[in-house]
mmCIF file of C-alpha atoms in Angstrom:
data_model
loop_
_atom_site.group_PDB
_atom_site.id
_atom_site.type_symbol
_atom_site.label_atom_id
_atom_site.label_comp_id
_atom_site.label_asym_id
_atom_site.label_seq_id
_atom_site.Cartn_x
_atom_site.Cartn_y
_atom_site.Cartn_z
ATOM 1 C CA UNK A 1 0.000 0.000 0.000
ATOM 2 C CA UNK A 2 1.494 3.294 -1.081
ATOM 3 C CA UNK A 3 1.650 5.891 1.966
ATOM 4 C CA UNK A 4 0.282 9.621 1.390
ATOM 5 C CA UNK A 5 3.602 11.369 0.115
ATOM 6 C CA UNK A 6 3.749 8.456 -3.020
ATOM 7 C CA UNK A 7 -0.121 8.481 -3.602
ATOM 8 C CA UNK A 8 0.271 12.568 -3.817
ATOM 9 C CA UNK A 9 3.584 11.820 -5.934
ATOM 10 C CA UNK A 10 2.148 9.478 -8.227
ATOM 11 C CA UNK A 11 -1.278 11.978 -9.175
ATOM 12 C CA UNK A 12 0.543 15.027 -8.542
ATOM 13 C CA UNK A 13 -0.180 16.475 -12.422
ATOM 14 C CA UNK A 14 -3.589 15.888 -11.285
ATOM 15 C CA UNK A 15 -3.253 17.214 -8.096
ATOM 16 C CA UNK A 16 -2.308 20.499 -8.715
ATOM 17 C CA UNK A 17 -4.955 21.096 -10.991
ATOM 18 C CA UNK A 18 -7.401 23.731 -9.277
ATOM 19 C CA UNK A 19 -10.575 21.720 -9.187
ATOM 20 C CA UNK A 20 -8.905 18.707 -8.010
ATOM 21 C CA UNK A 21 -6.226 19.050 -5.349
ATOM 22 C CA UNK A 22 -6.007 16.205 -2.269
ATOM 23 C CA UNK A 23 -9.300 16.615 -1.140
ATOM 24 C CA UNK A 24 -10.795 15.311 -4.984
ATOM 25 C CA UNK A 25 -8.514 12.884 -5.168
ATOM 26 C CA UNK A 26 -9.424 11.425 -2.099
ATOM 27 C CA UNK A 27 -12.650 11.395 -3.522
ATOM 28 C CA UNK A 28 -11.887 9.052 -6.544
ATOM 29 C CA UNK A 29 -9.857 6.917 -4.384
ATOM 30 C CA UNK A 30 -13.346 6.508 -2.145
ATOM 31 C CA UNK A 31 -15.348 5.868 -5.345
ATOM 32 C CA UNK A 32 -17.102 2.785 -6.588
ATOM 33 C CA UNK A 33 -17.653 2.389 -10.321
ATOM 34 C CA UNK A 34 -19.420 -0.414 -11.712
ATOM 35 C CA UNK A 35 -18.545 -1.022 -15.741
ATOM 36 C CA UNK A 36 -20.692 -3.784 -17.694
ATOM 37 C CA UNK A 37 -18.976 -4.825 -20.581
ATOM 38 C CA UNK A 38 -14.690 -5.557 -21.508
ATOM 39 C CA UNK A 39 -14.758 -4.947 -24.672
ATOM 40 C CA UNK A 40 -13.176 -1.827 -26.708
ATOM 41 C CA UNK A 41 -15.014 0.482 -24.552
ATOM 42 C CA UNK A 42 -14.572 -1.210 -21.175
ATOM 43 C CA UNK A 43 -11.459 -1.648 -21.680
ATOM 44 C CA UNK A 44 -10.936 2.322 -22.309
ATOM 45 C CA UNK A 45 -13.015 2.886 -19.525
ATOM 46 C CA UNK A 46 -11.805 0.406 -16.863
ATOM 47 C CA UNK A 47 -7.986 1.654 -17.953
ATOM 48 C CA UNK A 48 -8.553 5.169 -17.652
ATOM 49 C CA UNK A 49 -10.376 5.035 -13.917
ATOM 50 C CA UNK A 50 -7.955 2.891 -12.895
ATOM 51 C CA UNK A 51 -5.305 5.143 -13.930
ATOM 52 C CA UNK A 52 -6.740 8.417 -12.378
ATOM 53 C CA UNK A 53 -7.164 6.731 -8.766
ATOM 54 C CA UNK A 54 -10.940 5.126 -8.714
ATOM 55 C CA UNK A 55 -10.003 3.051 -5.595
ATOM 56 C CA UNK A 56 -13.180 0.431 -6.385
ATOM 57 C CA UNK A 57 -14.295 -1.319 -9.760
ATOM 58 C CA UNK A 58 -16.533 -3.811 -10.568
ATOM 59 C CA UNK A 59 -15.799 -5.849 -13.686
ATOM 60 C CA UNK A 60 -18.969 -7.647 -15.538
ATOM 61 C CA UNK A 61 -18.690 -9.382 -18.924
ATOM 62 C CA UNK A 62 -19.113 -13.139 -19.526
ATOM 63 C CA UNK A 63 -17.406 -13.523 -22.529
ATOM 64 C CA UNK A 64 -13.621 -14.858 -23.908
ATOM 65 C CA UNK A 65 -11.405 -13.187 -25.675
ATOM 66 C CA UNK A 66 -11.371 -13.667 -29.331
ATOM 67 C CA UNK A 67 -8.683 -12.702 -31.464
ATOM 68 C CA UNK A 68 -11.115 -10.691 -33.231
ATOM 69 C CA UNK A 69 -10.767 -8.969 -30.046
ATOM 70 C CA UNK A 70 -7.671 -7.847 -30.204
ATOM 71 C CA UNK A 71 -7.620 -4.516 -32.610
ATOM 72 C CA UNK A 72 -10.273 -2.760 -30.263
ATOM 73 C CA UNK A 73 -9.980 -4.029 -26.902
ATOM 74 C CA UNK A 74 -6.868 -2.635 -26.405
ATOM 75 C CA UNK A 75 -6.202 -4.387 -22.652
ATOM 76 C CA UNK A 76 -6.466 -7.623 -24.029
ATOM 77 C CA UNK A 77 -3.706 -9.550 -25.737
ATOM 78 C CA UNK A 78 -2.616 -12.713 -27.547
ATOM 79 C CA UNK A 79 -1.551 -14.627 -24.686
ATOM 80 C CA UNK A 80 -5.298 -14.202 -23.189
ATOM 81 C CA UNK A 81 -7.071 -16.283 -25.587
ATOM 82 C CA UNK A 82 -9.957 -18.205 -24.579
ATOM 83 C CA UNK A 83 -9.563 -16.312 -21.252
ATOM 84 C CA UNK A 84 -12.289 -14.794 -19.154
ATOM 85 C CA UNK A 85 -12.654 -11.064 -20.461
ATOM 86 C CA UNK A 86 -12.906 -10.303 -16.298
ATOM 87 C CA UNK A 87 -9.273 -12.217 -15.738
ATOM 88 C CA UNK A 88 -7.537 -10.900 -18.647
ATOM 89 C CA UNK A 89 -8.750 -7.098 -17.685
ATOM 90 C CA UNK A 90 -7.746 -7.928 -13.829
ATOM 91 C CA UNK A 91 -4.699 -8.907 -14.583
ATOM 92 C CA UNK A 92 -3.630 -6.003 -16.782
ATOM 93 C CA UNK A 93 -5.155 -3.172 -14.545
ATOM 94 C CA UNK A 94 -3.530 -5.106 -11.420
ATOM 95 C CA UNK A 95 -0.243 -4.594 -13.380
ATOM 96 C CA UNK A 96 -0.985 -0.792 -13.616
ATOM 97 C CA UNK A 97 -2.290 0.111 -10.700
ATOM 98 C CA UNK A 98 -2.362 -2.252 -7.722
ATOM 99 C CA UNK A 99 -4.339 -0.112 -4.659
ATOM 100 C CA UNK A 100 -7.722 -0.568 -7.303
ATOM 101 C CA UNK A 101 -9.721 -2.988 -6.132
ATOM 102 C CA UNK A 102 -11.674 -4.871 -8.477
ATOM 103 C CA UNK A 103 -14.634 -6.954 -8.075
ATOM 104 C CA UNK A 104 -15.395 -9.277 -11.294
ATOM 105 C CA UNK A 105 -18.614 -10.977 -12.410
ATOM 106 C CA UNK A 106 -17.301 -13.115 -14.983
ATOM 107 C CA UNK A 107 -21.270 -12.930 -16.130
ATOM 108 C CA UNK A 108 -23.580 -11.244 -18.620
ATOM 109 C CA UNK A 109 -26.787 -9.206 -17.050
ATOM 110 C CA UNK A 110 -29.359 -11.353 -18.916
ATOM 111 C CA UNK A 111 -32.307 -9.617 -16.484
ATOM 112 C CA UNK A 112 -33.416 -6.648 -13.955
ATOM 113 C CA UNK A 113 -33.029 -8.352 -11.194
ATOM 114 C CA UNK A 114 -29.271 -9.875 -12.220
ATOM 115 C CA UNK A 115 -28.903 -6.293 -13.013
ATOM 116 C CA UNK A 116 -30.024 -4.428 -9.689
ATOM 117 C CA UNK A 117 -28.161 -7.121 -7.104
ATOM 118 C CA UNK A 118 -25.133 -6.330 -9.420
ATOM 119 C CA UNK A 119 -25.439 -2.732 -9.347
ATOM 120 C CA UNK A 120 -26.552 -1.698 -5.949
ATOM 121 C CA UNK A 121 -23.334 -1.121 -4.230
ATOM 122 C CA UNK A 122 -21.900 1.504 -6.964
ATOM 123 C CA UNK A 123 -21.989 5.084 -7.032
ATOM 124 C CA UNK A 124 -22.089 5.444 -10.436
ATOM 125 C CA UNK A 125 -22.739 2.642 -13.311
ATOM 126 C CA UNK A 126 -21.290 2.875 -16.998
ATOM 127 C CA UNK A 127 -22.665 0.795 -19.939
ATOM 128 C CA UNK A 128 -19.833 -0.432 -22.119
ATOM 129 C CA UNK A 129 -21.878 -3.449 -23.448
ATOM 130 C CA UNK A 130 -22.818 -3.658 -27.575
ATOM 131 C CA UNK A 131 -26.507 -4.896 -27.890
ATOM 132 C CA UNK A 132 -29.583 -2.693 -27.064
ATOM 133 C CA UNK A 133 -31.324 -4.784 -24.775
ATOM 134 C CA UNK A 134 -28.476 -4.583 -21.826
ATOM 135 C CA UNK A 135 -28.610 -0.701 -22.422
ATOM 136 C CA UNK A 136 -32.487 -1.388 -21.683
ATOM 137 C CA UNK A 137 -31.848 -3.217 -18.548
ATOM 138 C CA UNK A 138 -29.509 -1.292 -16.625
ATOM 139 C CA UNK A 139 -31.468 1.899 -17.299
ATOM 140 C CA UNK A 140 -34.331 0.110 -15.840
ATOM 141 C CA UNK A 141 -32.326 -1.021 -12.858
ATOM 142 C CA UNK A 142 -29.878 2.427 -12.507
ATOM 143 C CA UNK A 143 -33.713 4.419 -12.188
ATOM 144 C CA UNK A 144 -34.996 2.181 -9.797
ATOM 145 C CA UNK A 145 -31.734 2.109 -7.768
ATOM 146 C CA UNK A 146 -31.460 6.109 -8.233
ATOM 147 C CA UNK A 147 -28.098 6.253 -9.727
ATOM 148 C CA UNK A 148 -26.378 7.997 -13.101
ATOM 149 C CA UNK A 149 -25.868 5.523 -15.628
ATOM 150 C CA UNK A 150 -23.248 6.814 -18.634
ATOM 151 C CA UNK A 151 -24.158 5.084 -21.839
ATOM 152 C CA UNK A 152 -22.279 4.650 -25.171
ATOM 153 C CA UNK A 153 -22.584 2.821 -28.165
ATOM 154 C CA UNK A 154 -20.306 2.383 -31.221
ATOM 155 C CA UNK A 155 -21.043 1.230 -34.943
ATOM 156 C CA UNK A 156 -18.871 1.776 -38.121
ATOM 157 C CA UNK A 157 -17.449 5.214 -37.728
ATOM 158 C CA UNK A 158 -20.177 6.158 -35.734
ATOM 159 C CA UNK A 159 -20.519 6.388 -31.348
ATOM 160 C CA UNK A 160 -22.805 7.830 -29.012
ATOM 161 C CA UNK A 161 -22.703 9.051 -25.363
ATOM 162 C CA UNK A 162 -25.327 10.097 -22.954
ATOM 163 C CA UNK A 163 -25.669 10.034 -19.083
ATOM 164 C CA UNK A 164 -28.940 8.925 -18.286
ATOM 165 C CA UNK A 165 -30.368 10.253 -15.067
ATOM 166 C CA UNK A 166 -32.976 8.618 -12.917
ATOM 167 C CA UNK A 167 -35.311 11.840 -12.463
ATOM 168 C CA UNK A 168 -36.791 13.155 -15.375
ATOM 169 C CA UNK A 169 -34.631 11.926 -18.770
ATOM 170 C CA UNK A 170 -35.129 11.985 -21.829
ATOM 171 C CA UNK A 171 -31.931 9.650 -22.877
ATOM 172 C CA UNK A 172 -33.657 6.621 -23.579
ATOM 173 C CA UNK A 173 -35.423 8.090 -26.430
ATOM 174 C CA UNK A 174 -32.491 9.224 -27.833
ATOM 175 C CA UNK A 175 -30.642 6.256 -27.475
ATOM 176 C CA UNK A 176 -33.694 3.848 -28.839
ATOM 177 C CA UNK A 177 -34.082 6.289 -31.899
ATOM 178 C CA UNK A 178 -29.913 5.584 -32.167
ATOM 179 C CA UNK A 179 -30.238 2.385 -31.291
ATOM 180 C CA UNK A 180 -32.637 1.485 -33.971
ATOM 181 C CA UNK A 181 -30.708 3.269 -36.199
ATOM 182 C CA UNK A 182 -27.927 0.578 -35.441
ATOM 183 C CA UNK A 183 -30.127 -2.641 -35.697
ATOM 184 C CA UNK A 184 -31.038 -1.120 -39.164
ATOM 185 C CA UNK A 185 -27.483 -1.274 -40.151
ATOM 186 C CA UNK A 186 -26.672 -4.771 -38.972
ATOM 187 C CA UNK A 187 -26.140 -6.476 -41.906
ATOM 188 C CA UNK A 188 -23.193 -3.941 -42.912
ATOM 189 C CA UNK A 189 -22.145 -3.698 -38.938
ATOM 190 C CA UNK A 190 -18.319 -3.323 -38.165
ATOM 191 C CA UNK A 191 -16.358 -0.412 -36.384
ATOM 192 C CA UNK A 192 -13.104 1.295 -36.548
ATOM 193 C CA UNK A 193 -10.412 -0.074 -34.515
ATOM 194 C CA UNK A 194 -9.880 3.198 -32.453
ATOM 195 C CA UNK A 195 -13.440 4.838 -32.300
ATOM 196 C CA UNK A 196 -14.765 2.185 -28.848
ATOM 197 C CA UNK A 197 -11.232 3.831 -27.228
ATOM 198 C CA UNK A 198 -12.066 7.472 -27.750
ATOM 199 C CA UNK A 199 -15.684 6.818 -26.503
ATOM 200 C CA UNK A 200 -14.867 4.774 -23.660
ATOM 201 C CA UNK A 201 -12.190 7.573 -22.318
ATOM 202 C CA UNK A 202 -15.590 10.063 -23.249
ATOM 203 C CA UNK A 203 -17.241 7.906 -20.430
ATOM 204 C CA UNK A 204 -14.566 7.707 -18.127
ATOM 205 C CA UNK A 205 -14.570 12.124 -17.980
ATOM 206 C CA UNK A 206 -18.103 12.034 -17.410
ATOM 207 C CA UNK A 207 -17.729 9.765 -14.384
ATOM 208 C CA UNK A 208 -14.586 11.368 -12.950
ATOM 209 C CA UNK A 209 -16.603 14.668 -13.455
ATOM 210 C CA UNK A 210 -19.747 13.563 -11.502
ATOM 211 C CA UNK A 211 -17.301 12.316 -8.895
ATOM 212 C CA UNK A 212 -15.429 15.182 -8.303
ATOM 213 C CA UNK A 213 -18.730 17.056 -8.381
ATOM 214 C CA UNK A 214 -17.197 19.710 -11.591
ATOM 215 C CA UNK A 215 -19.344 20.743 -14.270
ATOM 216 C CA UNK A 216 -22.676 18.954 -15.192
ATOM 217 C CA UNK A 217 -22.498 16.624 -16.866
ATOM 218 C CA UNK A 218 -22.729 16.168 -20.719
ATOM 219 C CA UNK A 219 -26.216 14.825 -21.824
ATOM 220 C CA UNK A 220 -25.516 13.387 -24.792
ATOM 221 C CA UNK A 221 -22.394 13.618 -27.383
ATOM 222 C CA UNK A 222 -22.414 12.530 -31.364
ATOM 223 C CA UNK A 223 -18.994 11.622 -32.735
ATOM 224 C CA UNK A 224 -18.417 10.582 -36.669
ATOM 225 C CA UNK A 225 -14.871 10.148 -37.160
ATOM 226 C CA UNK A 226 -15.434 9.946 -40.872
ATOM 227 C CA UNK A 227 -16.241 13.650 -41.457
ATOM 228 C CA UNK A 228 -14.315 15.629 -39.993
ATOM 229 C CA UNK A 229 -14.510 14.858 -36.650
ATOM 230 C CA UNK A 230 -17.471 16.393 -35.735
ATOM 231 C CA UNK A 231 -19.576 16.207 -32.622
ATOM 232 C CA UNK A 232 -22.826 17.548 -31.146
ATOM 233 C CA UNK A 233 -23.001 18.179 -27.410
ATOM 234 C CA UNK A 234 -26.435 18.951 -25.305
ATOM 235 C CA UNK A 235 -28.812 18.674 -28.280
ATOM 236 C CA UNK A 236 -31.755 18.749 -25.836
ATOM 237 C CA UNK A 237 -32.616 19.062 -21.930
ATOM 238 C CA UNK A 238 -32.405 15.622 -20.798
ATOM 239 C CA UNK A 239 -32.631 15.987 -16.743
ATOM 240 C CA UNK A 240 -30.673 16.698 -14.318
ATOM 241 C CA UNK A 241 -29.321 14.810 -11.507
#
């Protein structure tokens, strides 16, 4: 266990920022953060809280990893193969940052229920999973537990972000008129290597934000990396936690 003087020495370029200092920090390391899904955009995610000082994660997915894997889920590797998506995530974020803990469901949330025993001991859940009907579930199970649920999706050049509050949102018809949009395209479906990274360090800001109590945060971000690069932030009043 690293004392005070190495925890402040290892954040210290996020230390001295103003709206963080040792207070905040303390405040990640206190956090719990649930993230449902390993693959391109749980990794990102999982990586990046770990990194900033999120002292608690829990780790869901019940799948293997697939060499098919491999160019978007950037934590896993070769040697993982046919290894839990939980262990070969553990292992890698253990490697980086060992005062994380890390719960792992080495599971998929196939219902509500599965879904609110999973979820109730986290501050704040993120959705990194890749089929509609998870999305469904944990907002389901985030409003009835009251707590901020930070979505994405991704699809050919194409991802999505929203954080979908339990009081008043709008976000899941947004994300269903998205969503649909994305079982339309199916047939044609794929994604650029990169694009579940960006979006997956996208969700990782919005937690660390609501965390640290900064700015509000964003309701719901468009990102096609095919033209240009361009986004669309707060396109309509979604609720507020």
């Amino acid at each position: 266990m690293l004392s005070k003087d190495e925890k402040n020495h290892r954040y210290s370029r996020q230390i001295i920022l103003a709206q963080i200092g040792e207070r905040a920090q303390a405040r990640l390391d206190k956090a719990k953060v649930l993230c449902v899904g390993l693959g391109g955009l749980g990794c990102a995610v999982s990586l990046a809280l770990c990194s900033i000082g999120v002292g608690y994660l829990g780790l869901v997915d019940g799948d293997e990893v697939e060499i098919s894997n491999l160019p978007r889920q950037l934590l896993h590797q070769e040697r993982f193969i046919e290894t839990s998506k939980t262990l070969s995530v553990l292992y890698q974020l253990h490697h980086h940052n060992h005062e994380t803990k890390m719960e792992l469901y080495n599971k998929r949330i196939e219902n509500l229920q599965m879904a609110l025993e999973i979820s109730y001991e986290y501050d704040i859940v993120v959705d990194a999973t890749d089929n509609a009907r998870s999305k469904k579930i944990l907002m389901e199970a985030c409003e009835q537990l009251c707590k901020p649920l930070v979505i994405a999706s991704v699809w050919q050049w194409t991802g999505i972000l929203g954080v979908y509050y339990y009081r008043g949102s709008k976000m899941n018809e947004i994300l269903n008129q998205s969503l649909n949009q994305k079982r339309q395209l199916e047939e044609c479906m794929g994604v650029i290597g990169v694009l579940p990274t960006l979006m997956g360090y996208f969700q990782a800001m919005e937690v660390v934000k609501m965390i640290l109590g900064l700015s509000s945060p964003l309701n719901f971000f468009h990102l096609n990396l095919l033209h240009n690069w361009t986004g669309e932030r707060e396109i309509r009043t979604l609720g507020k936690p």
